[in-house]
PDB file of C-alpha atoms in Angstrom:
ATOM      1  CA  MET A   1       3.673 -10.181  18.574  1.00 39.00           C
ATOM      2  CA  THR A   2       5.167  -6.793  20.107  1.00 44.00           C
ATOM      3  CA  GLU A   3       3.319  -3.158  20.937  1.00 48.00           C
ATOM      4  CA  ASN A   4       5.378  -2.068  18.332  1.00 47.00           C
ATOM      5  CA  GLU A   5       3.543  -5.042  16.071  1.00 49.00           C
ATOM      6  CA  ASP A   6      -0.079  -4.122  16.791  1.00 73.00           C
ATOM      7  CA  GLN A   7      -0.502  -0.510  16.457  1.00 94.00           C
ATOM      8  CA  VAL A   8       0.662  -0.484  12.641  1.00 98.00           C
ATOM      9  CA  ALA A   9      -1.220  -2.492  10.095  1.00 98.00           C
ATOM     10  CA  GLY A  10      -0.861  -3.138   6.418  1.00 98.00           C
ATOM     11  CA  LEU A  11      -2.939  -1.162   4.290  1.00 98.00           C
ATOM     12  CA  LEU A  12      -2.757  -3.146   0.970  1.00 98.00           C
ATOM     13  CA  LEU A  13      -4.645  -1.028  -2.194  1.00 97.00           C
ATOM     14  CA  ALA A  14      -5.049  -3.897  -4.281  1.00 97.00           C
ATOM     15  CA  ALA A  15      -8.292  -2.591  -6.222  1.00 95.00           C
ATOM     16  CA  GLY A  16      -6.910  -2.128 -10.015  1.00 90.00           C
ATOM     17  CA  GLY A  17      -8.842  -2.806 -12.448  1.00 89.00           C
ATOM     18  CA  GLY A  18      -5.500  -3.008 -14.978  1.00 87.00           C
ATOM     19  CA  ARG A  19      -7.216  -0.384 -17.731  1.00 85.00           C
ATOM     20  CA  ARG A  20      -4.120   0.043 -18.995  1.00 85.00           C
ATOM     21  CA  LEU A  21      -3.640  -4.335 -18.970  1.00 87.00           C
ATOM     22  CA  GLY A  22      -7.071  -4.872 -21.100  1.00 85.00           C
ATOM     23  CA  GLY A  23      -8.517  -4.512 -17.531  1.00 85.00           C
ATOM     24  CA  ARG A  24      -6.269  -7.367 -16.210  1.00 87.00           C
ATOM     25  CA  PRO A  25      -6.997  -6.637 -12.149  1.00 91.00           C
ATOM     26  CA  LYS A  26      -3.513  -5.738 -11.007  1.00 93.00           C
ATOM     27  CA  ALA A  27      -4.510  -7.729  -7.467  1.00 96.00           C
ATOM     28  CA  LEU A  28      -4.233 -11.467 -10.434  1.00 96.00           C
ATOM     29  CA  LEU A  29      -1.527 -10.930 -12.720  1.00 95.00           C
ATOM     30  CA  GLU A  30       1.266 -13.641 -11.624  1.00 94.00           C
ATOM     31  CA  HIS A  31       4.286 -13.507  -9.471  1.00 94.00           C
ATOM     32  CA  ARG A  32       6.295 -16.508  -8.962  1.00 91.00           C
ATOM     33  CA  GLY A  33       4.069 -18.722  -9.347  1.00 93.00           C
ATOM     34  CA  HIS A  34       1.359 -17.348  -7.113  1.00 94.00           C
ATOM     35  CA  PRO A  35      -1.046 -13.606  -7.203  1.00 96.00           C
ATOM     36  CA  LEU A  36       0.613 -10.182  -6.094  1.00 96.00           C
ATOM     37  CA  VAL A  37      -1.516  -9.807  -4.017  1.00 97.00           C
ATOM     38  CA  GLU A  38      -0.619 -12.894  -2.445  1.00 97.00           C
ATOM     39  CA  HIS A  39       2.962 -11.484  -2.590  1.00 97.00           C
ATOM     40  CA  ALA A  40       1.828  -7.817  -1.582  1.00 98.00           C
ATOM     41  CA  VAL A  41       0.650  -9.208   1.725  1.00 98.00           C
ATOM     42  CA  ALA A  42       3.388 -11.858   2.583  1.00 97.00           C
ATOM     43  CA  VAL A  43       6.164  -8.419   1.906  1.00 98.00           C
ATOM     44  CA  LEU A  44       4.067  -6.630   4.817  1.00 98.00           C
ATOM     45  CA  ARG A  45       4.063  -9.088   7.080  1.00 97.00           C
ATOM     46  CA  ALA A  46       7.328 -10.408   6.156  1.00 97.00           C
ATOM     47  CA  ALA A  47       7.518  -6.076   7.721  1.00 97.00           C
ATOM     48  CA  GLY A  48       5.929  -6.563  10.836  1.00 96.00           C
ATOM     49  CA  CYS A  49       2.551  -6.027  10.393  1.00 97.00           C
ATOM     50  CA  ALA A  50       0.688  -8.808  12.034  1.00 94.00           C
ATOM     51  CA  ARG A  51      -2.698  -6.928  10.663  1.00 96.00           C
ATOM     52  CA  VAL A  52      -2.813  -6.835   7.338  1.00 98.00           C
ATOM     53  CA  HIS A  53      -6.228  -5.147   4.974  1.00 98.00           C
ATOM     54  CA  VAL A  54      -6.597  -5.542   2.240  1.00 98.00           C
ATOM     55  CA  VAL A  55      -8.833  -3.275  -0.422  1.00 98.00           C
ATOM     56  CA  LEU A  56      -9.972  -5.037  -3.394  1.00 98.00           C
ATOM     57  CA  GLY A  57     -12.626  -3.849  -6.090  1.00 96.00           C
ATOM     58  CA  ALA A  58     -12.213  -4.590  -9.758  1.00 94.00           C
ATOM     59  CA  ARG A  59     -13.487  -8.567 -10.025  1.00 94.00           C
ATOM     60  CA  ALA A  60     -12.746  -9.210  -6.268  1.00 96.00           C
ATOM     61  CA  ALA A  61     -15.008 -11.651  -5.873  1.00 96.00           C
ATOM     62  CA  ASP A  62     -12.361 -13.710  -7.942  1.00 95.00           C
ATOM     63  CA  VAL A  63      -9.865 -12.744  -6.229  1.00 96.00           C
ATOM     64  CA  ARG A  64     -11.690 -13.506  -3.091  1.00 96.00           C
ATOM     65  CA  ALA A  65     -11.834 -17.043  -5.140  1.00 96.00           C
ATOM     66  CA  ARG A  66      -7.879 -17.259  -5.685  1.00 95.00           C
ATOM     67  CA  ALA A  67      -6.025 -16.033  -4.185  1.00 97.00           C
ATOM     68  CA  ALA A  68      -5.340 -17.193  -0.483  1.00 95.00           C
ATOM     69  CA  LEU A  69      -5.801 -14.321   1.729  1.00 97.00           C
ATOM     70  CA  ASP A  70      -6.250 -16.029   5.034  1.00 94.00           C
ATOM     71  CA  GLY A  71      -5.781 -14.094   7.817  1.00 96.00           C
ATOM     72  CA  CYS A  72      -6.554 -10.711   6.268  1.00 98.00           C
ATOM     73  CA  VAL A  73      -9.592  -8.622   6.795  1.00 98.00           C
ATOM     74  CA  LEU A  74     -10.689  -7.645   2.950  1.00 98.00           C
ATOM     75  CA  VAL A  75     -12.510  -4.463   2.510  1.00 98.00           C
ATOM     76  CA  ASP A  76     -14.529  -3.782  -0.377  1.00 97.00           C
ATOM     77  CA  ASN A  77     -14.516  -0.763  -2.159  1.00 97.00           C
ATOM     78  CA  PRO A  78     -17.318  -0.053  -4.477  1.00 94.00           C
ATOM     79  CA  GLY A  79     -16.167   3.012  -5.727  1.00 93.00           C
ATOM     80  CA  TRP A  80     -12.637   1.907  -6.711  1.00 94.00           C
ATOM     81  CA  GLU A  81     -13.045   2.691 -10.263  1.00 92.00           C
ATOM     82  CA  GLU A  82     -12.474   6.824  -8.815  1.00 92.00           C
ATOM     83  CA  GLY A  83      -9.068   5.571  -7.819  1.00 89.00           C
ATOM     84  CA  MET A  84      -6.472   5.024  -5.571  1.00 91.00           C
ATOM     85  CA  GLY A  85      -7.565   7.990  -3.417  1.00 93.00           C
ATOM     86  CA  SER A  86     -10.747   5.729  -2.844  1.00 95.00           C
ATOM     87  CA  SER A  87      -9.711   3.392  -2.172  1.00 96.00           C
ATOM     88  CA  LEU A  88      -7.382   4.849  -0.084  1.00 97.00           C
ATOM     89  CA  ARG A  89     -10.352   6.306   1.892  1.00 97.00           C
ATOM     90  CA  THR A  90     -12.206   2.616   2.499  1.00 97.00           C
ATOM     91  CA  GLY A  91      -8.834   1.119   4.166  1.00 98.00           C
ATOM     92  CA  LEU A  92      -8.016   3.507   6.679  1.00 98.00           C
ATOM     93  CA  GLY A  93     -12.135   3.953   7.025  1.00 97.00           C
ATOM     94  CA  SER A  94     -11.863   0.377   7.845  1.00 98.00           C
ATOM     95  CA  LEU A  95      -8.939   0.792  10.108  1.00 97.00           C
ATOM     96  CA  ALA A  96     -10.925   3.003  12.104  1.00 92.00           C
ATOM     97  CA  GLY A  97     -11.217   1.794  16.235  1.00 91.00           C
ATOM     98  CA  THR A  98      -9.351  -0.538  15.333  1.00 95.00           C
ATOM     99  CA  GLY A  99      -6.469   0.128  17.876  1.00 95.00           C
ATOM    100  CA  ALA A 100      -4.034   0.653  14.476  1.00 97.00           C
ATOM    101  CA  ARG A 101      -1.876   3.663  15.481  1.00 97.00           C
ATOM    102  CA  ALA A 102      -0.534   4.308  11.737  1.00 98.00           C
ATOM    103  CA  ALA A 103      -1.274   2.656   8.612  1.00 98.00           C
ATOM    104  CA  LEU A 104       2.127   0.864   6.584  1.00 98.00           C
ATOM    105  CA  VAL A 105       0.607   1.545   3.187  1.00 98.00           C
ATOM    106  CA  SER A 106       1.326  -0.572  -0.157  1.00 97.00           C
ATOM    107  CA  LEU A 107      -0.010  -0.379  -4.098  1.00 96.00           C
ATOM    108  CA  VAL A 108      -0.490  -4.110  -5.022  1.00 97.00           C
ATOM    109  CA  ASP A 109       1.464  -3.435  -8.608  1.00 95.00           C
ATOM    110  CA  GLN A 110       4.841  -2.726  -6.849  1.00 96.00           C
ATOM    111  CA  PRO A 111       6.760  -5.622  -6.446  1.00 96.00           C
ATOM    112  CA  GLY A 112      10.043  -4.387  -6.750  1.00 96.00           C
ATOM    113  CA  ILE A 113       9.918  -3.439  -3.076  1.00 97.00           C
ATOM    114  CA  GLY A 114      10.268  -5.787  -1.261  1.00 96.00           C
ATOM    115  CA  ALA A 115      10.570  -7.121   2.676  1.00 97.00           C
ATOM    116  CA  GLU A 116      13.867  -5.109   3.521  1.00 98.00           C
ATOM    117  CA  ALA A 117      12.209  -1.418   1.992  1.00 98.00           C
ATOM    118  CA  MET A 118       9.030  -2.246   3.359  1.00 98.00           C
ATOM    119  CA  ALA A 119      10.513  -2.215   7.451  1.00 98.00           C
ATOM    120  CA  ARG A 120      12.517   0.676   7.388  1.00 98.00           C
ATOM    121  CA  VAL A 121       9.905   2.394   6.681  1.00 98.00           C
ATOM    122  CA  HIS A 122       7.411   0.756   9.308  1.00 98.00           C
ATOM    123  CA  ALA A 123      10.850   1.399  12.311  1.00 97.00           C
ATOM    124  CA  GLY A 124      10.258   4.697  11.616  1.00 97.00           C
ATOM    125  CA  TYR A 125       7.172   5.056  13.779  1.00 97.00           C
ATOM    126  CA  ARG A 126       6.778   5.973  16.834  1.00 97.00           C
ATOM    127  CA  ASP A 127       3.423   7.335  17.607  1.00 97.00           C
ATOM    128  CA  GLU A 128       0.019   8.521  15.241  1.00 97.00           C
ATOM    129  CA  THR A 129       1.555  11.610  14.868  1.00 98.00           C
ATOM    130  CA  SER A 130       4.841   9.767  12.199  1.00 98.00           C
ATOM    131  CA  LEU A 131       4.694  10.661   9.329  1.00 98.00           C
ATOM    132  CA  VAL A 132       6.969   8.125   7.039  1.00 98.00           C
ATOM    133  CA  SER A 133       8.361   7.875   3.698  1.00 98.00           C
ATOM    134  CA  ALA A 134      10.728   5.742   1.126  1.00 98.00           C
ATOM    135  CA  ALA A 135      12.491   8.131  -0.931  1.00 97.00           C
ATOM    136  CA  TYR A 136      14.497   6.689  -4.114  1.00 97.00           C
ATOM    137  CA  ALA A 137      17.393   8.820  -4.011  1.00 95.00           C
ATOM    138  CA  GLY A 138      15.629  11.240  -2.358  1.00 94.00           C
ATOM    139  CA  VAL A 139      12.955  11.735  -4.340  1.00 94.00           C
ATOM    140  CA  ARG A 140       9.269  10.357  -2.220  1.00 95.00           C
ATOM    141  CA  GLY A 141       7.945   7.573  -2.899  1.00 95.00           C
ATOM    142  CA  HIS A 142       5.959   4.182  -1.639  1.00 96.00           C
ATOM    143  CA  PRO A 143       5.764   2.977   1.096  1.00 97.00           C
ATOM    144  CA  VAL A 144       4.789   5.500   3.974  1.00 98.00           C
ATOM    145  CA  LEU A 145       3.176   5.403   7.267  1.00 98.00           C
ATOM    146  CA  LEU A 146       0.524   7.498   7.536  1.00 98.00           C
ATOM    147  CA  GLY A 147      -0.226   8.022  11.801  1.00 98.00           C
ATOM    148  CA  ALA A 148      -3.945   7.576  12.868  1.00 98.00           C
ATOM    149  CA  ALA A 149      -3.887  11.761  13.475  1.00 98.00           C
ATOM    150  CA  HIS A 150      -3.721  12.299   9.914  1.00 97.00           C
ATOM    151  CA  TRP A 151      -5.916  10.095   7.976  1.00 97.00           C
ATOM    152  CA  PRO A 152      -9.091  12.711   8.828  1.00 97.00           C
ATOM    153  CA  GLY A 153      -6.367  14.914   6.654  1.00 96.00           C
ATOM    154  CA  ILE A 154      -6.173  12.614   4.088  1.00 96.00           C
ATOM    155  CA  ALA A 155      -9.082  11.190   3.445  1.00 94.00           C
ATOM    156  CA  ALA A 156     -10.372  14.695   2.776  1.00 94.00           C
ATOM    157  CA  THR A 157      -7.784  15.400   0.245  1.00 92.00           C
ATOM    158  CA  ALA A 158      -7.520  12.060  -1.184  1.00 90.00           C
ATOM    159  CA  THR A 159      -9.062  12.285  -4.806  1.00 84.00           C
ATOM    160  CA  GLY A 160      -9.068  10.248  -8.033  1.00 81.00           C
ATOM    161  CA  ASP A 161      -5.484   9.120  -8.549  1.00 79.00           C
ATOM    162  CA  ARG A 162      -3.721  10.676  -5.652  1.00 78.00           C
ATOM    163  CA  GLY A 163      -4.315   8.849  -2.835  1.00 86.00           C
ATOM    164  CA  ALA A 164      -2.706  11.197  -0.331  1.00 91.00           C
ATOM    165  CA  ARG A 165      -0.474  13.170  -2.156  1.00 91.00           C
ATOM    166  CA  ALA A 166      -1.883  15.698  -1.584  1.00 92.00           C
ATOM    167  CA  TYR A 167      -1.856  15.444   1.780  1.00 95.00           C
ATOM    168  CA  LEU A 168       1.605  14.673   1.894  1.00 95.00           C
ATOM    169  CA  ARG A 169       2.889  18.030  -0.384  1.00 94.00           C
ATOM    170  CA  GLU A 170       1.157  19.907   2.058  1.00 95.00           C
ATOM    171  CA  HIS A 171       2.904  18.492   6.102  1.00 96.00           C
ATOM    172  CA  ALA A 172       6.659  17.797   3.244  1.00 95.00           C
ATOM    173  CA  ASP A 173       8.026  19.453   6.357  1.00 95.00           C
ATOM    174  CA  ARG A 174       6.835  16.975   8.869  1.00 96.00           C
ATOM    175  CA  ILE A 175       7.668  13.286   6.934  1.00 98.00           C
ATOM    176  CA  MET A 176      10.835  10.611   8.144  1.00 98.00           C
ATOM    177  CA  LEU A 177      11.971   9.607   4.669  1.00 98.00           C
ATOM    178  CA  VAL A 178      13.891   6.581   4.649  1.00 98.00           C
ATOM    179  CA  GLU A 179      16.020   5.792   1.800  1.00 98.00           C
ATOM    180  CA  CYS A 180      15.680   3.030   0.346  1.00 98.00           C
ATOM    181  CA  ALA A 181      16.987   2.432  -3.806  1.00 97.00           C
ATOM    182  CA  ASP A 182      19.777   0.388  -2.479  1.00 97.00           C
ATOM    183  CA  VAL A 183      16.839  -2.520  -1.413  1.00 97.00           C
ATOM    184  CA  ALA A 184      14.028  -1.957  -3.381  1.00 97.00           C
ATOM    185  CA  GLN A 185      13.033  -0.967  -7.237  1.00 95.00           C
ATOM    186  CA  PRO A 186       9.204   1.477  -7.239  1.00 95.00           C
ATOM    187  CA  TYR A 187       8.958   0.836 -10.372  1.00 94.00           C
ATOM    188  CA  ASP A 188       4.857  -0.296 -10.920  1.00 93.00           C
ATOM    189  CA  ILE A 189       3.168  -2.697 -13.557  1.00 93.00           C
ATOM    190  CA  ASP A 190       0.758  -0.609 -15.346  1.00 90.00           C
ATOM    191  CA  THR A 191       0.970  -1.466 -19.060  1.00 90.00           C
ATOM    192  CA  GLU A 192       1.945  -4.381 -20.683  1.00 92.00           C
ATOM    193  CA  ALA A 193       5.265  -3.692 -21.653  1.00 92.00           C
ATOM    194  CA  ASP A 194       6.166  -3.265 -17.648  1.00 93.00           C
ATOM    195  CA  LEU A 195       4.843  -7.067 -17.468  1.00 92.00           C
ATOM    196  CA  VAL A 196       8.641  -7.954 -17.538  1.00 92.00           C
ATOM    197  CA  HIS A 197       9.388  -6.949 -14.000  1.00 92.00           C
ATOM    198  CA  LEU A 198       6.849 -10.180 -13.544  1.00 93.00           C
ATOM    199  CA  GLU A 199       8.497 -13.947 -12.363  1.00 89.00           C
TER     200      GLU A 199
END
């Protein structure tokens, strides 16, 4: 493991309850024969994250029982129904004291974003002040790499389903954008219609 790999932790937000999917938690949707949460962890690892923290919420016990998440740090977010902001705060909090200097943040419901795009964003890491984001035709999207120096500010502004959006907008001039449209598709699995993207 290189020093760089050890400093960037993968942070997978997988707590959502799939309200628009009839209450099916997104982490357990099947993709290529495995739960989405397993697929997303494998992508973070392939992108160079040796440490992966997974934030669970909806039906966390079922996810733990049905998904092979060996070697991951599983973090329960009791406030997952508040939205992604709460899961991001919980996940960043779980990384405090681990030695991680940045978090590569991934969403469980974006299987069109693979290891190549994740690795490009990971490669933008320089130090704990780094802010790196994937871009699609110049528009900021996921994944994002959040240097540890920014975690307190992000945690203070991450509310509802906004995640780090407000903080990143305020610090737009500091963000390194990494174009990924040639290797990834940033769709979300939010509704029944989106299930066509699963294989």
